[in-house]
Amino acid sequence: MLDIADELHRWVEQGREFAVATVVATNGSAPRQPGAALAVDGDGTAIGSVSGGCVEGAVYELCQEALRTGQPVLERFGYSDEDAFAVGLTCGGIIDILVQPIRTGAPRSAPGGAAGEWVDSTADTLAAGLAAAAAGEAAAVARIIEGPAELLGRALLVRPDGTHEGTLGGHPALDRTAVEETRALLDAGRTTTIEIGEDGSQCGRPVVLLVESSVPAPRMIVFGAIDFASALVRVGKFLNYHVTVCDARPVFATRTRFPDADEIVVDWPHRYLDSQELDGRTVLCVLTHDAKFDVPLLERALKLPVAYVGAMGSRRTHLDRLQRLRDVGLTELELNRLRSPIGLDLGARTPEETALSIAAEIVANRRGGTGAPLTGAHTPIHHDGAARLQFVA
C-alpha cells in the first residue's frame, strides 16, 4: 500500500472514498510480494497492481464490493488445475489479499475551511501512514490480517522514535508488543508478517500482522564522473535509489553531464565518504579505477556496514588494487566484500550495457540471486518471499 502512497494521499486530500487491496501473504511463484497493492476509488479509477495481471479483474470487483459494504475481506487466489483460464494465478502461486475500504468525509480543503473527517480511527491511521510515506518520512503501518474477525484490518502507525497512532482494538498489551515489533522492522526497512499472541505474548489465539515499512529511498553513491557513471545514474534512478555522483574534478562533476543525479558533489571520494552517515541499504560504486582515488576510498568503504561495494577495472587493475589495499591493512575478510571487476558477465560493451550489468549484480546481491539464466535452472525465481516471523516473549 505504501508503494502507491503518493496517489492515495492525494485521494485522501480530495476526500475520495476508495478501497485498497493489499497482498498479505504468498506461496509458490507469486508475481508480487506482500505489500503490493491495488486501489480503486468510488468512480472506478484504479492504480497499482497485486498480481501483474493474473487476478486484477477479480480484485477490482472485490474493491468495488468493499466500497459498497464498508467491510474488509480477506481473499485467497491460486492456480486452478481444472481451468487455467479461470480467475487464478496461472504461474502456479497462491496469494492472500486483504481488501479494505477507506471512507472519507468532505475534502480536507473544503470551502470555508471545513476539514474533512475520517469516518473511523483505522481510516485516520491509514491516512496518516499514507501522508508520512508520501512525504518521504520513515514510518510503518501494521494491520491485522489474521485473528478475530472484528479486528480484521485494524491498524497501527509506528514511527522510528516509537510514537504511534491508532489501535489494533484488542488487549492493551497487543498494541504495546505490536509497536515494539513494528519499530524493529521499520529500523531494518522491512515489509513482512509477524505473529504474536492476542494478549501481546505467545499465549492466547494468534494474531498475524502485515507490517509495511516506508523509509527514505536507499542511497547509491557513484564515485567517478565518467560516461559509464552517467548511464549508471539513470539505471539507479530507475531502481528508485537516491543517486549521488562524487568526483574531485569540478570540470567533470557537473549538472550538465549528470542531469538525472539527485546530488553532485565535488570532493575527494574518501573525504566525502567520511562525512556521510550510511545504512545497510547503501550501495557504493567506484568507477574511477585510479589508485590515488580508489585505495583511500575502498580502505574506508570495505569497513562500513553497507549493502554493496563494487569497483570498476580490469582483472589486472583488480589484482594491483587488492595488493595496495592489503598494504594499508585490510584483512582478507574485508577484501572479500569487494565486487570487482564490478558487475555480472553480460558481455557488456557500451556504458548503458555496463550500467545494466552493475545494476544486475546489485539486485542479485540484494535479493539473493545467482545471476545464472533462469532457463533450464531449478532455482527459485523469487528468492525473498516474505517469511512469517513469530514473536518470542
Short mmCIF file of N, CA, C and O in Angstrom, two decimals, residues 77-181:
data_model
loop_
_atom_site.label_atom_id
_atom_site.label_comp_id
_atom_site.label_asym_id
_atom_site.label_seq_id
_atom_site.Cartn_x
_atom_site.Cartn_y
_atom_site.Cartn_z
N PHE A 77 -6.32 -16.31 -3.73
CA PHE A 77 -6.32 -16.63 -5.16
C PHE A 77 -5.19 -17.60 -5.43
O PHE A 77 -4.08 -17.46 -4.93
N GLY A 78 -5.49 -18.62 -6.27
CA GLY A 78 -4.46 -19.58 -6.62
C GLY A 78 -4.75 -20.23 -7.95
O GLY A 78 -5.80 -20.03 -8.58
N TYR A 79 -3.82 -21.05 -8.39
CA TYR A 79 -3.91 -21.74 -9.67
C TYR A 79 -4.98 -22.83 -9.63
O TYR A 79 -5.12 -23.56 -8.66
N SER A 80 -5.74 -22.94 -10.71
CA SER A 80 -6.77 -23.97 -10.82
C SER A 80 -6.38 -24.97 -11.90
O SER A 80 -6.26 -24.63 -13.07
N ASP A 81 -6.16 -26.25 -11.51
CA ASP A 81 -5.84 -27.27 -12.49
C ASP A 81 -7.01 -27.53 -13.44
O ASP A 81 -6.82 -27.88 -14.59
N GLU A 82 -8.22 -27.35 -12.93
CA GLU A 82 -9.39 -27.64 -13.75
C GLU A 82 -9.56 -26.62 -14.87
O GLU A 82 -9.98 -26.93 -15.96
N ASP A 83 -9.23 -25.39 -14.60
CA ASP A 83 -9.43 -24.35 -15.60
C ASP A 83 -8.36 -23.29 -15.43
O ASP A 83 -8.49 -22.38 -14.63
N ALA A 84 -7.29 -23.41 -16.19
CA ALA A 84 -6.17 -22.50 -16.05
C ALA A 84 -6.52 -21.09 -16.49
O ALA A 84 -5.78 -20.14 -16.21
N PHE A 85 -7.65 -20.95 -17.18
CA PHE A 85 -8.04 -19.62 -17.64
C PHE A 85 -9.06 -18.97 -16.70
O PHE A 85 -9.50 -17.86 -16.92
N ALA A 86 -9.45 -19.71 -15.66
CA ALA A 86 -10.34 -19.13 -14.67
C ALA A 86 -9.56 -18.13 -13.84
O ALA A 86 -8.35 -18.01 -13.93
N VAL A 87 -10.29 -17.40 -12.99
CA VAL A 87 -9.61 -16.45 -12.13
C VAL A 87 -8.61 -17.20 -11.26
O VAL A 87 -8.97 -18.11 -10.52
N GLY A 88 -7.37 -16.84 -11.34
CA GLY A 88 -6.35 -17.51 -10.55
C GLY A 88 -4.98 -17.18 -11.08
O GLY A 88 -4.82 -16.46 -12.05
N LEU A 89 -3.98 -17.71 -10.42
CA LEU A 89 -2.60 -17.45 -10.79
C LEU A 89 -2.10 -18.60 -11.65
O LEU A 89 -1.76 -19.66 -11.13
N THR A 90 -2.05 -18.39 -12.94
CA THR A 90 -1.62 -19.46 -13.83
C THR A 90 -0.14 -19.76 -13.71
O THR A 90 0.34 -20.73 -14.26
N CYS A 91 0.60 -18.92 -12.97
CA CYS A 91 2.02 -19.20 -12.73
C CYS A 91 2.19 -20.26 -11.65
O CYS A 91 3.31 -20.72 -11.40
N GLY A 92 1.12 -20.65 -10.98
CA GLY A 92 1.21 -21.72 -10.00
C GLY A 92 1.27 -21.27 -8.57
O GLY A 92 1.29 -22.09 -7.66
N GLY A 93 1.29 -19.96 -8.32
CA GLY A 93 1.40 -19.48 -6.96
C GLY A 93 0.06 -19.24 -6.30
O GLY A 93 -1.01 -19.42 -6.89
N ILE A 94 0.12 -18.87 -5.04
CA ILE A 94 -1.07 -18.53 -4.25
C ILE A 94 -0.81 -17.20 -3.57
O ILE A 94 0.29 -16.97 -3.04
N ILE A 95 -1.79 -16.30 -3.60
CA ILE A 95 -1.66 -15.04 -2.87
C ILE A 95 -2.92 -14.80 -2.04
O ILE A 95 -4.02 -15.12 -2.46
N ASP A 96 -2.71 -14.28 -0.84
CA ASP A 96 -3.81 -13.84 0.02
C ASP A 96 -3.87 -12.32 -0.06
O ASP A 96 -2.83 -11.64 0.04
N ILE A 97 -5.07 -11.80 -0.24
CA ILE A 97 -5.25 -10.36 -0.45
C ILE A 97 -6.27 -9.82 0.55
O ILE A 97 -7.38 -10.35 0.67
N LEU A 98 -5.88 -8.78 1.27
CA LEU A 98 -6.78 -8.06 2.16
C LEU A 98 -7.35 -6.87 1.41
O LEU A 98 -6.60 -6.02 0.91
N VAL A 99 -8.66 -6.82 1.31
CA VAL A 99 -9.35 -5.70 0.66
C VAL A 99 -10.00 -4.86 1.75
O VAL A 99 -10.80 -5.37 2.53
N GLN A 100 -9.65 -3.58 1.79
CA GLN A 100 -10.05 -2.73 2.90
C GLN A 100 -10.63 -1.42 2.38
O GLN A 100 -9.95 -0.68 1.66
N PRO A 101 -11.88 -1.09 2.70
CA PRO A 101 -12.45 0.19 2.28
C PRO A 101 -11.94 1.32 3.15
O PRO A 101 -11.79 1.17 4.37
N ILE A 102 -11.64 2.43 2.52
CA ILE A 102 -11.19 3.62 3.23
C ILE A 102 -12.17 4.73 2.88
O ILE A 102 -12.19 5.22 1.75
N ARG A 103 -12.99 5.10 3.84
CA ARG A 103 -14.03 6.08 3.59
C ARG A 103 -13.69 7.42 4.23
O ARG A 103 -13.35 7.48 5.41
N THR A 104 -13.82 8.47 3.45
CA THR A 104 -13.55 9.81 3.94
C THR A 104 -14.83 10.62 3.94
O THR A 104 -15.82 10.27 3.31
N GLY A 105 -14.76 11.73 4.66
CA GLY A 105 -15.88 12.67 4.64
C GLY A 105 -15.64 13.70 3.56
O GLY A 105 -15.16 13.40 2.48
N ALA A 106 -15.93 14.97 3.88
CA ALA A 106 -15.73 16.04 2.92
C ALA A 106 -14.25 16.25 2.67
O ALA A 106 -13.41 15.92 3.51
N PRO A 107 -13.88 16.82 1.52
CA PRO A 107 -12.46 17.08 1.25
C PRO A 107 -11.85 17.95 2.35
O PRO A 107 -12.49 18.85 2.89
N ARG A 108 -10.60 17.70 2.65
CA ARG A 108 -9.93 18.46 3.70
C ARG A 108 -9.75 19.92 3.31
O ARG A 108 -9.60 20.78 4.16
N SER A 109 -9.75 20.16 2.01
CA SER A 109 -9.60 21.53 1.55
C SER A 109 -10.95 22.15 1.18
O SER A 109 -11.06 22.99 0.32
N ALA A 110 -12.03 21.71 1.85
CA ALA A 110 -13.38 22.17 1.53
C ALA A 110 -13.50 23.68 1.74
O ALA A 110 -12.83 24.26 2.59
N PRO A 111 -14.38 24.35 0.97
CA PRO A 111 -14.56 25.80 1.12
C PRO A 111 -14.95 26.16 2.54
O PRO A 111 -15.65 25.41 3.23
N GLY A 112 -14.51 27.32 2.95
CA GLY A 112 -14.86 27.79 4.29
C GLY A 112 -14.00 27.23 5.39
O GLY A 112 -14.24 27.45 6.56
N GLY A 113 -12.96 26.46 5.00
CA GLY A 113 -12.03 25.94 5.98
C GLY A 113 -12.50 24.70 6.70
O GLY A 113 -11.88 24.25 7.65
N ALA A 114 -13.65 24.13 6.28
CA ALA A 114 -14.14 22.92 6.94
C ALA A 114 -13.19 21.77 6.64
O ALA A 114 -12.89 21.49 5.49
N ALA A 115 -12.74 21.10 7.66
CA ALA A 115 -11.80 20.00 7.47
C ALA A 115 -12.56 18.70 7.31
O ALA A 115 -13.52 18.43 8.01
N GLY A 116 -12.13 17.90 6.34
CA GLY A 116 -12.75 16.60 6.14
C GLY A 116 -12.48 15.68 7.32
O GLY A 116 -11.42 15.73 7.93
N GLU A 117 -13.42 14.84 7.67
CA GLU A 117 -13.26 13.93 8.79
C GLU A 117 -13.29 12.50 8.29
O GLU A 117 -14.10 12.13 7.45
N TRP A 118 -12.37 11.72 8.83
CA TRP A 118 -12.38 10.29 8.50
C TRP A 118 -13.42 9.61 9.39
O TRP A 118 -13.62 9.96 10.55
N VAL A 119 -14.08 8.63 8.79
CA VAL A 119 -15.21 8.00 9.46
C VAL A 119 -14.77 7.22 10.69
O VAL A 119 -15.45 7.21 11.70
N ASP A 120 -13.63 6.51 10.63
CA ASP A 120 -13.22 5.71 11.78
C ASP A 120 -11.73 5.86 12.02
O ASP A 120 -11.00 6.41 11.21
N SER A 121 -11.29 5.37 13.18
CA SER A 121 -9.90 5.55 13.58
C SER A 121 -8.95 4.79 12.67
O SER A 121 -7.81 5.24 12.46
N THR A 122 -9.37 3.64 12.15
CA THR A 122 -8.49 2.89 11.26
C THR A 122 -8.21 3.69 9.99
O THR A 122 -7.06 3.77 9.54
N ALA A 123 -9.24 4.29 9.42
CA ALA A 123 -9.05 5.11 8.23
C ALA A 123 -8.13 6.28 8.54
O ALA A 123 -7.26 6.65 7.74
N ASP A 124 -8.29 6.88 9.72
CA ASP A 124 -7.44 8.01 10.11
C ASP A 124 -5.99 7.56 10.24
O ASP A 124 -5.06 8.27 9.83
N THR A 125 -5.77 6.38 10.82
CA THR A 125 -4.42 5.84 10.96
C THR A 125 -3.79 5.58 9.61
O THR A 125 -2.63 5.93 9.36
N LEU A 126 -4.54 4.96 8.70
CA LEU A 126 -4.02 4.69 7.37
C LEU A 126 -3.74 5.99 6.62
O LEU A 126 -2.75 6.08 5.89
N ALA A 127 -4.58 6.98 6.81
CA ALA A 127 -4.34 8.28 6.17
C ALA A 127 -3.03 8.89 6.64
O ALA A 127 -2.25 9.44 5.85
N ALA A 128 -2.76 8.79 7.95
CA ALA A 128 -1.51 9.32 8.49
C ALA A 128 -0.31 8.55 7.93
O ALA A 128 0.74 9.14 7.64
N GLY A 129 -0.46 7.24 7.77
CA GLY A 129 0.62 6.44 7.19
C GLY A 129 0.89 6.82 5.75
O GLY A 129 2.05 6.92 5.32
N LEU A 130 -0.17 7.05 4.98
CA LEU A 130 0.00 7.47 3.59
C LEU A 130 0.66 8.84 3.51
O LEU A 130 1.51 9.08 2.65
N ALA A 131 0.26 9.73 4.40
CA ALA A 131 0.86 11.07 4.41
C ALA A 131 2.35 11.00 4.71
O ALA A 131 3.16 11.69 4.09
N ALA A 132 2.73 10.17 5.68
CA ALA A 132 4.14 10.03 6.03
C ALA A 132 4.94 9.46 4.87
O ALA A 132 6.02 9.95 4.53
N ALA A 133 4.41 8.41 4.23
CA ALA A 133 5.11 7.80 3.10
C ALA A 133 5.23 8.77 1.94
O ALA A 133 6.27 8.85 1.28
N ALA A 134 4.16 9.52 1.66
CA ALA A 134 4.18 10.47 0.56
C ALA A 134 5.20 11.58 0.81
O ALA A 134 5.77 12.14 -0.13
N ALA A 135 5.43 11.91 2.08
CA ALA A 135 6.39 12.96 2.44
C ALA A 135 7.82 12.43 2.54
O ALA A 135 8.74 13.20 2.83
N GLY A 136 8.00 11.13 2.31
CA GLY A 136 9.34 10.55 2.39
C GLY A 136 9.82 10.32 3.80
O GLY A 136 11.02 10.17 4.04
N GLU A 137 8.90 10.30 4.76
CA GLU A 137 9.27 10.09 6.16
C GLU A 137 9.31 8.59 6.48
O GLU A 137 8.62 7.80 5.86
N ALA A 138 10.12 8.24 7.45
CA ALA A 138 10.18 6.84 7.91
C ALA A 138 8.98 6.55 8.79
O ALA A 138 8.72 7.26 9.76
N ALA A 139 8.22 5.53 8.45
CA ALA A 139 7.05 5.13 9.23
C ALA A 139 6.68 3.72 8.81
O ALA A 139 7.04 3.26 7.72
N ALA A 140 5.94 3.02 9.67
CA ALA A 140 5.48 1.67 9.34
C ALA A 140 4.02 1.54 9.75
O ALA A 140 3.61 2.05 10.79
N VAL A 141 3.26 0.85 8.91
CA VAL A 141 1.86 0.56 9.20
C VAL A 141 1.73 -0.93 9.46
O VAL A 141 2.18 -1.75 8.65
N ALA A 142 1.14 -1.29 10.59
CA ALA A 142 0.88 -2.68 10.94
C ALA A 142 -0.62 -2.90 10.91
O ALA A 142 -1.37 -2.17 11.58
N ARG A 143 -1.08 -3.90 10.14
CA ARG A 143 -2.52 -4.19 10.04
C ARG A 143 -2.78 -5.65 10.37
O ARG A 143 -2.00 -6.53 9.99
N ILE A 144 -3.88 -5.91 11.05
CA ILE A 144 -4.26 -7.29 11.37
C ILE A 144 -4.80 -7.96 10.11
O ILE A 144 -5.74 -7.47 9.48
N ILE A 145 -4.18 -9.08 9.73
CA ILE A 145 -4.64 -9.83 8.56
C ILE A 145 -5.17 -11.21 8.92
O ILE A 145 -5.82 -11.84 8.10
N GLU A 146 -4.90 -11.66 10.14
CA GLU A 146 -5.49 -12.90 10.66
C GLU A 146 -5.73 -12.71 12.15
O GLU A 146 -4.88 -12.17 12.85
N GLY A 147 -6.88 -13.17 12.62
CA GLY A 147 -7.24 -13.04 14.02
C GLY A 147 -8.74 -12.92 14.16
O GLY A 147 -9.49 -13.30 13.25
N PRO A 148 -9.21 -12.38 15.26
CA PRO A 148 -10.64 -12.20 15.45
C PRO A 148 -11.24 -11.39 14.29
O PRO A 148 -10.69 -10.37 13.88
N ALA A 149 -12.37 -11.86 13.79
CA ALA A 149 -12.97 -11.24 12.60
C ALA A 149 -13.23 -9.75 12.79
O ALA A 149 -13.06 -8.96 11.86
N GLU A 150 -13.62 -9.37 14.00
CA GLU A 150 -13.95 -7.96 14.23
C GLU A 150 -12.73 -7.05 14.21
O GLU A 150 -12.86 -5.81 14.16
N LEU A 151 -11.53 -7.65 14.25
CA LEU A 151 -10.30 -6.85 14.25
C LEU A 151 -9.62 -6.81 12.88
O LEU A 151 -8.60 -6.13 12.73
N LEU A 152 -10.16 -7.52 11.90
CA LEU A 152 -9.53 -7.58 10.58
C LEU A 152 -9.34 -6.17 10.01
O LEU A 152 -10.28 -5.38 9.94
N GLY A 153 -8.09 -5.87 9.63
CA GLY A 153 -7.79 -4.59 9.02
C GLY A 153 -7.44 -3.48 9.99
O GLY A 153 -7.00 -2.40 9.56
N ARG A 154 -7.64 -3.69 11.29
CA ARG A 154 -7.30 -2.64 12.26
C ARG A 154 -5.81 -2.33 12.16
O ARG A 154 -4.99 -3.22 11.92
N ALA A 155 -5.44 -1.06 12.39
CA ALA A 155 -4.09 -0.63 12.03
C ALA A 155 -3.43 0.22 13.11
O ALA A 155 -4.09 0.92 13.89
N LEU A 156 -2.10 0.14 13.12
CA LEU A 156 -1.23 0.99 13.92
C LEU A 156 -0.23 1.67 13.00
O LEU A 156 0.28 1.05 12.06
N LEU A 157 0.07 2.93 13.25
CA LEU A 157 1.15 3.63 12.57
C LEU A 157 2.27 3.85 13.59
O LEU A 157 2.04 4.40 14.66
N VAL A 158 3.47 3.39 13.25
CA VAL A 158 4.61 3.47 14.16
C VAL A 158 5.73 4.26 13.51
O VAL A 158 6.05 4.04 12.33
N ARG A 159 6.31 5.17 14.28
CA ARG A 159 7.42 5.98 13.78
C ARG A 159 8.74 5.53 14.43
O ARG A 159 8.72 4.79 15.44
N PRO A 160 9.88 5.95 13.88
CA PRO A 160 11.17 5.45 14.38
C PRO A 160 11.41 5.67 15.86
O PRO A 160 12.10 4.88 16.51
N ASP A 161 10.85 6.74 16.42
CA ASP A 161 11.09 7.02 17.85
C ASP A 161 10.13 6.26 18.76
O ASP A 161 10.16 6.42 19.99
N GLY A 162 9.28 5.39 18.17
CA GLY A 162 8.37 4.59 18.96
C GLY A 162 7.00 5.21 19.17
O GLY A 162 6.10 4.54 19.69
N THR A 163 6.83 6.46 18.80
CA THR A 163 5.49 7.06 18.90
C THR A 163 4.58 6.38 17.88
O THR A 163 5.03 5.92 16.83
N HIS A 164 3.29 6.33 18.21
CA HIS A 164 2.38 5.61 17.32
C HIS A 164 0.99 6.23 17.36
O HIS A 164 0.65 6.98 18.27
N GLU A 165 0.22 5.89 16.35
CA GLU A 165 -1.17 6.33 16.24
C GLU A 165 -2.04 5.12 15.95
O GLU A 165 -1.59 4.15 15.33
N GLY A 166 -3.29 5.18 16.40
CA GLY A 166 -4.23 4.10 16.14
C GLY A 166 -4.16 3.01 17.18
O GLY A 166 -3.39 3.07 18.15
N THR A 167 -4.97 1.99 16.98
CA THR A 167 -5.01 0.84 17.89
C THR A 167 -5.46 -0.39 17.12
O THR A 167 -6.22 -0.28 16.15
N LEU A 168 -4.99 -1.53 17.57
CA LEU A 168 -5.42 -2.80 16.97
C LEU A 168 -6.74 -3.26 17.58
O LEU A 168 -7.33 -4.23 17.11
N GLY A 169 -7.17 -2.61 18.64
CA GLY A 169 -8.50 -2.83 19.18
C GLY A 169 -8.66 -4.04 20.07
O GLY A 169 -9.77 -4.34 20.51
N GLY A 170 -7.60 -4.73 20.39
CA GLY A 170 -7.70 -5.90 21.25
C GLY A 170 -7.18 -5.60 22.64
O GLY A 170 -7.42 -4.54 23.22
N HIS A 171 -6.46 -6.55 23.21
CA HIS A 171 -5.85 -6.40 24.53
C HIS A 171 -4.84 -5.24 24.48
O HIS A 171 -4.11 -5.09 23.51
N PRO A 172 -4.78 -4.39 25.51
CA PRO A 172 -3.83 -3.26 25.50
C PRO A 172 -2.39 -3.70 25.25
O PRO A 172 -1.62 -2.98 24.61
N ALA A 173 -2.01 -4.90 25.77
CA ALA A 173 -0.65 -5.37 25.56
C ALA A 173 -0.37 -5.71 24.11
O ALA A 173 0.78 -5.73 23.67
N LEU A 174 -1.44 -5.98 23.34
CA LEU A 174 -1.27 -6.28 21.92
C LEU A 174 -0.69 -5.06 21.20
O LEU A 174 0.23 -5.19 20.39
N ASP A 175 -1.21 -3.88 21.51
CA ASP A 175 -0.67 -2.66 20.90
C ASP A 175 0.79 -2.46 21.30
O ASP A 175 1.63 -2.13 20.45
N ARG A 176 1.11 -2.65 22.58
CA ARG A 176 2.49 -2.41 23.03
C ARG A 176 3.47 -3.34 22.33
O ARG A 176 4.51 -2.91 21.85
N THR A 177 3.12 -4.62 22.27
CA THR A 177 4.01 -5.57 21.62
C THR A 177 4.11 -5.29 20.12
O THR A 177 5.20 -5.36 19.53
N ALA A 178 2.98 -4.98 19.51
CA ALA A 178 2.99 -4.69 18.08
C ALA A 178 3.85 -3.48 17.76
O ALA A 178 4.57 -3.47 16.76
N VAL A 179 3.80 -2.46 18.61
CA VAL A 179 4.63 -1.28 18.39
C VAL A 179 6.11 -1.64 18.45
O VAL A 179 6.92 -1.22 17.61
N GLU A 180 6.50 -2.43 19.45
CA GLU A 180 7.90 -2.82 19.60
C GLU A 180 8.39 -3.62 18.39
O GLU A 180 9.47 -3.37 17.85
N GLU A 181 7.58 -4.61 17.96
CA GLU A 181 7.99 -5.45 16.84
C GLU A 181 7.99 -4.66 15.53
O GLU A 181 8.87 -4.83 14.69
#
